[in-house]
Short mmCIF file of C-alpha atoms in Angstrom, two decimals:
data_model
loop_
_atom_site.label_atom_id
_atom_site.label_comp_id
_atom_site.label_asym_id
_atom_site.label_seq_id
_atom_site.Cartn_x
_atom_site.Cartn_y
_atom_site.Cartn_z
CA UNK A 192 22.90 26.82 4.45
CA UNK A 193 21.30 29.59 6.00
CA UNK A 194 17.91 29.18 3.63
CA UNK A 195 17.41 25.78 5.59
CA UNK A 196 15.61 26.27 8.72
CA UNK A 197 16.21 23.96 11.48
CA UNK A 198 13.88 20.89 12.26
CA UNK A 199 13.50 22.59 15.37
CA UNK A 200 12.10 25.76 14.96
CA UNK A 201 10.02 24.47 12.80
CA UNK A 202 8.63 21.95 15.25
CA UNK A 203 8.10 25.18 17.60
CA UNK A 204 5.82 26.49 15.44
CA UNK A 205 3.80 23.35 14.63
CA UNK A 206 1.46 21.74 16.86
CA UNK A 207 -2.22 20.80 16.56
CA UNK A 208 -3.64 24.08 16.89
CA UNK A 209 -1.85 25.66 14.09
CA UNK A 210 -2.65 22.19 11.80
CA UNK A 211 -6.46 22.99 12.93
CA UNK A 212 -6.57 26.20 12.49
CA UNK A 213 -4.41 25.84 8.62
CA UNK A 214 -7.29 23.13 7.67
CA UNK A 215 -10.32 25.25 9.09
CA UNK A 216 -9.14 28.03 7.22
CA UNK A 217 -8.62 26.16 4.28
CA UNK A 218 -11.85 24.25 4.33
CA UNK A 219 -13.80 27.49 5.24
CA UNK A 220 -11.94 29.63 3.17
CA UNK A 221 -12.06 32.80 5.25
CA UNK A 222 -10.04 32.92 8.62
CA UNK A 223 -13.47 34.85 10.09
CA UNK A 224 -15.56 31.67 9.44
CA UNK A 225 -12.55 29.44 10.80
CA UNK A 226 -11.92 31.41 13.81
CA UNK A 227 -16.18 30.59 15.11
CA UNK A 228 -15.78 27.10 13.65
CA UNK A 229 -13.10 26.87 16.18
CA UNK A 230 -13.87 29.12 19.06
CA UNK A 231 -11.10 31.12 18.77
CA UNK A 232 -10.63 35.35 18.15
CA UNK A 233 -10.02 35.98 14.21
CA UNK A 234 -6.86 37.76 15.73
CA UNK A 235 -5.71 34.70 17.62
CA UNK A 236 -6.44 32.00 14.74
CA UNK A 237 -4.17 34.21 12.29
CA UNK A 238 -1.52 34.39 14.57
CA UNK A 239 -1.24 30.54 15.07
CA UNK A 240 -1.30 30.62 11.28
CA UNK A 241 1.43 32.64 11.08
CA UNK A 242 3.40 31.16 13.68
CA UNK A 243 3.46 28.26 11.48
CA UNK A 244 4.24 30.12 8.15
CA UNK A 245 6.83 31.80 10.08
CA UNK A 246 7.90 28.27 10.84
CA UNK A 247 8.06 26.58 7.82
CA UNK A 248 9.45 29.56 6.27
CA UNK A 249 6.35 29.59 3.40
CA UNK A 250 3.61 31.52 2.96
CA UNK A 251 0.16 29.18 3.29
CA UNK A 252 -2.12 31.13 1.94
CA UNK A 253 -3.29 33.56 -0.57
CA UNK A 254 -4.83 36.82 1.20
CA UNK A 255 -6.75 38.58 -1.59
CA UNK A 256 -8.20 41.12 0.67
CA UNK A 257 -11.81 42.21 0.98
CA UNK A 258 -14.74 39.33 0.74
CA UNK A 259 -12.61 37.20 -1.71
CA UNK A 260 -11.89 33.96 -0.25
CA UNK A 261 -8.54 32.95 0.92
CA UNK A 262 -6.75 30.05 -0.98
CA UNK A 263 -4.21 27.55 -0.34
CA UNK A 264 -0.92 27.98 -1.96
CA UNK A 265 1.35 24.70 -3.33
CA UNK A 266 2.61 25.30 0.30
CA UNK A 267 -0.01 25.07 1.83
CA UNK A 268 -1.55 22.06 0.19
CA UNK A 269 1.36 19.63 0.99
CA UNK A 270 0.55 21.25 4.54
CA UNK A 271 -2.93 20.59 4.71
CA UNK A 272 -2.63 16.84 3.21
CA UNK A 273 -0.17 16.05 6.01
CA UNK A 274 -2.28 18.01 8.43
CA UNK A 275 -5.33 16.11 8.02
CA UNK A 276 -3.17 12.78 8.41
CA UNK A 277 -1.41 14.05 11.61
CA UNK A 278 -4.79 14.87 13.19
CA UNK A 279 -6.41 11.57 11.89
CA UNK A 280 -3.11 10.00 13.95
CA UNK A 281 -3.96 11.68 16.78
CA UNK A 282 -7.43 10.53 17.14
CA UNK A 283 -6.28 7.03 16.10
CA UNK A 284 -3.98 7.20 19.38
CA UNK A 285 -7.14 8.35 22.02
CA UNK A 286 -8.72 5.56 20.18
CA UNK A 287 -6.97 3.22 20.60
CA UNK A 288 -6.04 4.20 24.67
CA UNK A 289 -9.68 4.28 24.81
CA UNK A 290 -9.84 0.67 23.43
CA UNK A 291 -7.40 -0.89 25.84
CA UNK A 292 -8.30 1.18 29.20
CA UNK A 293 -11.89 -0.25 28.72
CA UNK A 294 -10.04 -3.78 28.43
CA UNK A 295 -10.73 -4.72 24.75
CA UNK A 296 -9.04 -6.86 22.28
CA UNK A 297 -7.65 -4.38 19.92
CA UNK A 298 -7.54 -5.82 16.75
CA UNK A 299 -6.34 -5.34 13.00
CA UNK A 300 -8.05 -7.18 10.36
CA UNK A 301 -5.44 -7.90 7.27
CA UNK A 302 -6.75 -8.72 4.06
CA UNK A 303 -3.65 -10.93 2.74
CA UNK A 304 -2.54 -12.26 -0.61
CA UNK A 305 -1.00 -15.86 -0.49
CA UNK A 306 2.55 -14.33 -1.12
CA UNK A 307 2.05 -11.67 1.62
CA UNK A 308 0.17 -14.50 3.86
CA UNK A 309 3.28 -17.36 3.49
CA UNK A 310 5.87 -15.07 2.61
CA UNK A 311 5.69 -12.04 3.65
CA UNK A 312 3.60 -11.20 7.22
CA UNK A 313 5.38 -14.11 9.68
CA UNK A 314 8.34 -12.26 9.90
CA UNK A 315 6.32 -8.78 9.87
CA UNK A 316 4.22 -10.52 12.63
CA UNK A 317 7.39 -11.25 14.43
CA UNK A 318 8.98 -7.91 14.51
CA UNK A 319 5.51 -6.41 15.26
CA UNK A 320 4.80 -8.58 17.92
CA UNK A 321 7.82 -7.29 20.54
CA UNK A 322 5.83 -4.02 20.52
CA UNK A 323 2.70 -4.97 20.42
CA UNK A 324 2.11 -8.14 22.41
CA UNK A 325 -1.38 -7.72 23.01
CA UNK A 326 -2.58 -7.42 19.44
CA UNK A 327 -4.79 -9.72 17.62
CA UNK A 328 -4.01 -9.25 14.24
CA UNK A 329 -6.81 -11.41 11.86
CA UNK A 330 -4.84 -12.18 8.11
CA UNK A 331 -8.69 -12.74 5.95
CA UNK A 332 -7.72 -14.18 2.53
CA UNK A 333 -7.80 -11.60 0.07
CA UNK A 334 -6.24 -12.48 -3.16
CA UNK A 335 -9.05 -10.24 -5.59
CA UNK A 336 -8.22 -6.98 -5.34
CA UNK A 337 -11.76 -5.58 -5.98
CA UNK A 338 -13.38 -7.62 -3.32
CA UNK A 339 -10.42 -6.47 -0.74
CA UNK A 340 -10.91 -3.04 -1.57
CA UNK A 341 -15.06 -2.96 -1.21
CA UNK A 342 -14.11 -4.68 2.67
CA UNK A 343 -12.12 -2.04 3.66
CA UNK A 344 -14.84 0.48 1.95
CA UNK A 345 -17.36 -1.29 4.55
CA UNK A 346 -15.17 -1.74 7.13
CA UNK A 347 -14.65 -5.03 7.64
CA UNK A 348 -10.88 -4.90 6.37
CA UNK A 349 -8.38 -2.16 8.15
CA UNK A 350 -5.50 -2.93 5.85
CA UNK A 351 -5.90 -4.93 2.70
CA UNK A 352 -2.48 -6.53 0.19
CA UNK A 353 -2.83 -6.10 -3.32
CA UNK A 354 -0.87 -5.53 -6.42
CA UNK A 355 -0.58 -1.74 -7.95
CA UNK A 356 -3.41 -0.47 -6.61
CA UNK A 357 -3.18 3.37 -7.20
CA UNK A 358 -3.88 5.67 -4.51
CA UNK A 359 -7.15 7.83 -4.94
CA UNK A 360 -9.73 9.73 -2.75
CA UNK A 361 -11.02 6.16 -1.46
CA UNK A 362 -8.09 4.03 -0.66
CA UNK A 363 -4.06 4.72 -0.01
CA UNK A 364 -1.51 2.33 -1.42
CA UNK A 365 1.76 2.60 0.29
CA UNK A 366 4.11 0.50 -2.05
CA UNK A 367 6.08 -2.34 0.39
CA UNK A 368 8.45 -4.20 -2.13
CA UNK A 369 8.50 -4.90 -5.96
CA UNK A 370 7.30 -8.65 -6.83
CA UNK A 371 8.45 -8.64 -10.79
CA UNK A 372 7.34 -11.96 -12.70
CA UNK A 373 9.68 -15.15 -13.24
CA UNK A 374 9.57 -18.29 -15.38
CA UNK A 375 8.58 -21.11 -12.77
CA UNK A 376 9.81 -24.41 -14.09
CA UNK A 377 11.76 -27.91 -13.38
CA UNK A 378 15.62 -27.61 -12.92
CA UNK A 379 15.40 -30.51 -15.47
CA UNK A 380 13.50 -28.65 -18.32
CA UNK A 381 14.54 -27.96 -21.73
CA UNK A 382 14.87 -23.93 -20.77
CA UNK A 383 16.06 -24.42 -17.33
CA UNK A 384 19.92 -23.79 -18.69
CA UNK A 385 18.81 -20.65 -20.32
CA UNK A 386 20.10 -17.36 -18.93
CA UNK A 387 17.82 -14.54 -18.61
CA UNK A 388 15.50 -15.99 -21.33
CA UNK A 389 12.68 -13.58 -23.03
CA UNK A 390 8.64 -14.17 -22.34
CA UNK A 391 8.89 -15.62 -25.69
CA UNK A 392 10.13 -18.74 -24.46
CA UNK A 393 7.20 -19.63 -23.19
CA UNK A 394 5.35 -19.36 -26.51
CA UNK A 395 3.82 -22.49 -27.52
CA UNK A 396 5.00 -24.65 -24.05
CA UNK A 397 2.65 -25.95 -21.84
CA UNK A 398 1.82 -23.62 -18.91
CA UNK A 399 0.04 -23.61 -15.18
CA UNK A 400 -0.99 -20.44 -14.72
CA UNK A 401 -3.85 -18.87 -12.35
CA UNK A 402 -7.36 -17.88 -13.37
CA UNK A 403 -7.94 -14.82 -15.66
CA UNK A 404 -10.54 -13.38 -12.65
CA UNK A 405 -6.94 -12.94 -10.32
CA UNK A 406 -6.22 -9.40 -12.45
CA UNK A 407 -2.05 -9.71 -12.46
CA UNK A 408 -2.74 -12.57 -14.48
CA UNK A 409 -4.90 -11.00 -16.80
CA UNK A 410 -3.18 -8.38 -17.35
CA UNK A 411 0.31 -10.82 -18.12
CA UNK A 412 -1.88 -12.84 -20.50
CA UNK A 413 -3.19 -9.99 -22.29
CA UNK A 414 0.72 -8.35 -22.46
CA UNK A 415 1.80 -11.21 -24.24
CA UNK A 416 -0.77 -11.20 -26.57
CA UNK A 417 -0.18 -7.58 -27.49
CA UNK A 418 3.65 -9.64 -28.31
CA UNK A 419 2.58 -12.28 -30.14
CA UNK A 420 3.18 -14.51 -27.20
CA UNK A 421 0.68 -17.72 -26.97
CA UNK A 422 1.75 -20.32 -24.39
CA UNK A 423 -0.98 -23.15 -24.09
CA UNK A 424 -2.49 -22.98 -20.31
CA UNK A 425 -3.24 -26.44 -19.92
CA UNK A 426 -3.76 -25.67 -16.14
CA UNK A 427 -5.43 -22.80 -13.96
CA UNK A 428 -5.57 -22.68 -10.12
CA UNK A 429 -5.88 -20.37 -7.62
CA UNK A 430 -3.86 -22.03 -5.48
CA UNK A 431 -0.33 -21.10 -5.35
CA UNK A 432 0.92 -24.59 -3.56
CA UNK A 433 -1.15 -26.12 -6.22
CA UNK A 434 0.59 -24.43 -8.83
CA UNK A 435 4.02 -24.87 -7.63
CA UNK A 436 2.96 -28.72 -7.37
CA UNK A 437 1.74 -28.98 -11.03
CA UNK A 438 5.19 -27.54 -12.20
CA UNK A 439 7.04 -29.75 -10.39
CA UNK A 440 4.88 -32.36 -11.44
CA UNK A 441 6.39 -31.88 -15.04
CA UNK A 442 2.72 -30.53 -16.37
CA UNK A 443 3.68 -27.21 -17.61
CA UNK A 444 6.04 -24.22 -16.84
CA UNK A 445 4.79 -20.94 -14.78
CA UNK A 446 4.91 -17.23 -14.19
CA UNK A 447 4.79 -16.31 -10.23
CA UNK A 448 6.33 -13.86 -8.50
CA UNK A 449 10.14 -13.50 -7.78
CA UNK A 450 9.27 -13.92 -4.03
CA UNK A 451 7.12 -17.27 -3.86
CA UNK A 452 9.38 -18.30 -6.57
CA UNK A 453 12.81 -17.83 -4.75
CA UNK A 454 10.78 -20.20 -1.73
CA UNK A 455 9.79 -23.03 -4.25
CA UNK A 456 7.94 -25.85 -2.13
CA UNK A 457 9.97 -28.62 -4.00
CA UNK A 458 13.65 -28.86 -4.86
CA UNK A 459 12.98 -29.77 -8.39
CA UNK A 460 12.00 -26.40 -9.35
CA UNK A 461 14.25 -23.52 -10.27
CA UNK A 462 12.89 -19.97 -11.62
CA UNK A 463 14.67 -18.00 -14.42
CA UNK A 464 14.19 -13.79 -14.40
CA UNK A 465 13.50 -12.58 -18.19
CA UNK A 466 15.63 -9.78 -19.43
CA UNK A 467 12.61 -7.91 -20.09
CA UNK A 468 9.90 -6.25 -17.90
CA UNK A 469 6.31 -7.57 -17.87
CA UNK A 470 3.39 -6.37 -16.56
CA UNK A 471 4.27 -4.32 -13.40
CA UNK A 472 3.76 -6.56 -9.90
CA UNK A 473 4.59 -3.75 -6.82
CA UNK A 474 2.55 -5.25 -3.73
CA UNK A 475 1.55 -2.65 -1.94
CA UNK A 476 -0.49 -2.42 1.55
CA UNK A 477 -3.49 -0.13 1.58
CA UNK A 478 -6.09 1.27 3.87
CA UNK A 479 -9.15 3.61 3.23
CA UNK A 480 -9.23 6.82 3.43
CA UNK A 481 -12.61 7.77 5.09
CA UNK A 482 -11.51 6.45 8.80
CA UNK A 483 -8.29 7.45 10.60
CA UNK A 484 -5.68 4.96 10.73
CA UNK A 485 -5.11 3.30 14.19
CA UNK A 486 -1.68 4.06 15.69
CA UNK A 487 -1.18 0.13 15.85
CA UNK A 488 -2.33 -0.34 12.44
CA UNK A 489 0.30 2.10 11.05
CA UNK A 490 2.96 -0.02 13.12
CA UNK A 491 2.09 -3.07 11.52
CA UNK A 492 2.65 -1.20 8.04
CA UNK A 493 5.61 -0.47 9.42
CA UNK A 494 6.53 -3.72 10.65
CA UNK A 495 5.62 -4.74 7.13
CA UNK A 496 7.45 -2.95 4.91
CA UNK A 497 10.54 -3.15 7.50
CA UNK A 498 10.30 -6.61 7.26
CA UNK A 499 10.39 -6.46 3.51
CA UNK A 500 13.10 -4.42 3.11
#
């Protein structure tokens, strides 16, 4: 065990002048350039690089010598992505101090699916507020993924629901809990006895199903086509309480999620879970990229995916 270095002397070696000094260099790519950028003696901005190399027990960098740039190694790019989040942390914490000592509300603006509105944020909201009793938190209906994502982009969103949104250089997607598709339908239907029934079922029954613009759905639709799968949508909504209320109204059958489904409005309905996987549902919570993360908004996406655990 001696290759593993303890958690603290590593943390001896890493505070935020060594995670400034690791990003200048890397940004700058010479630790001259860095060192003016940040005030410091070349001599004393290497040194707090090293401590931290000597810390982590990796080398960060690759020295070619001479007027060659310096480059990150693999080592030093994991560093450098958590770096840049630690100091963005940091600033979010003055922040938000700053935003409370001058007596404002501080607020977090959550762009919420219906699922993660009814389903999933009251008992996040709960847990959140015991910490945090001063928050406003504002949930802004946000079921279209592309609209959520172009608020947070302009800043009117801080943290935005939405289903598999991949990460990229805009927007981070950390994943909270897997929604997978189920068969919505009357605990008096002809397939309600079924166990574990295919998608295929549902070819040629009458179904409710959302509009094609809500992209999940799209993307089910056009998974089932690829299968030879036609149900016959005799209903579309956007309305998930209207939904549930047209299946239980004996108009058609469904696909939801496994999570409004297993919190059916009406005791007449019952959901079956197909044997076989359909287009992916993970709802994940994101937030952009280009502004640092408040300390209290990270808490709530704590809160959040505490709660859905």
């Amino acid at each position: 065990m001696s290759q593993f270095r303890s958690i603290k002397s590593i943390k001896s070696g890493l505070g935020l002048r060594e995670l400034q000094a690791v990003i200048a260099v890397a940004e700058l790519g010479s630790f001259r350039r860095a060192a003016t950028a940040l005030g410091y003696t070349q001599s004393a901005l290497s040194h707090q690089v090293s401590a931290l190399e000597a810390a982590l027990g990796q080398s960060l960098f690759e020295r070619p010598g001479g007027r060659a740039p310096v480059r990150l190694t693999p080592a030093g790019e994991a560093v450098c992505r958590r770096a840049r989040r630690a100091l963005s942390e940091v600033e979010a914490v003055a922040a938000d101090a700053e935003q409370a000592a001058r007596g404002e509300i501080v607020r977090v603006r959550v762009g919420v699916t219906q699922t993660a509105a009814a389903e999933i944020m009251p008992a996040a909201l709960r847990a959140f507020r015991d910490d945090h009793p001063g928050v406003e938190v504002v949930l802004v209906a946000a079921d279209d993924t592309d609209s959520s994502r172009a608020a947070m982009l302009r800043g009117e969103l801080d943290l935005a629901f939405s289903y598999n949104l991949e990460t990229d250089e805009y927007v981070e997607a950390v994943a909270v809990l897997d929604d997978g598709w189920v068969i919505l339908t009357r605990r008096d239907s002809a397939i309600a006895s079924l166990e574990r029934p295919g998608f295929g079922v549902l070819d040629q029954l009458d179904l409710v199903a959302w509009t094609r613009r809500w992209r999940p759905q799209a993307e089910l639709e056009d998974a089932w086509a690829r299968r030879g799968i036609a149900p016959k949508i005799v209903y579309r909504t956007d309305d998930n309480l209207a939904l549930q209320r047209l299946v239980a109204a004996g108009l058609g059958h469904a696909c939801i999620g496994r999570i409004a489904a297993s919190r059916a409005i009406d005791p007449s309905l019952t959901w079956l879970e197909p044997h076989e996987p359909a287009a992916p549902r993970t709802i994940a919570v994101c937030y952009p990229r280009h502004r640092p993360l408040t300390a209290t908004a990270r808490s709530l996406i704590t809160a959040i995916r505490d709660q859905a655990a």
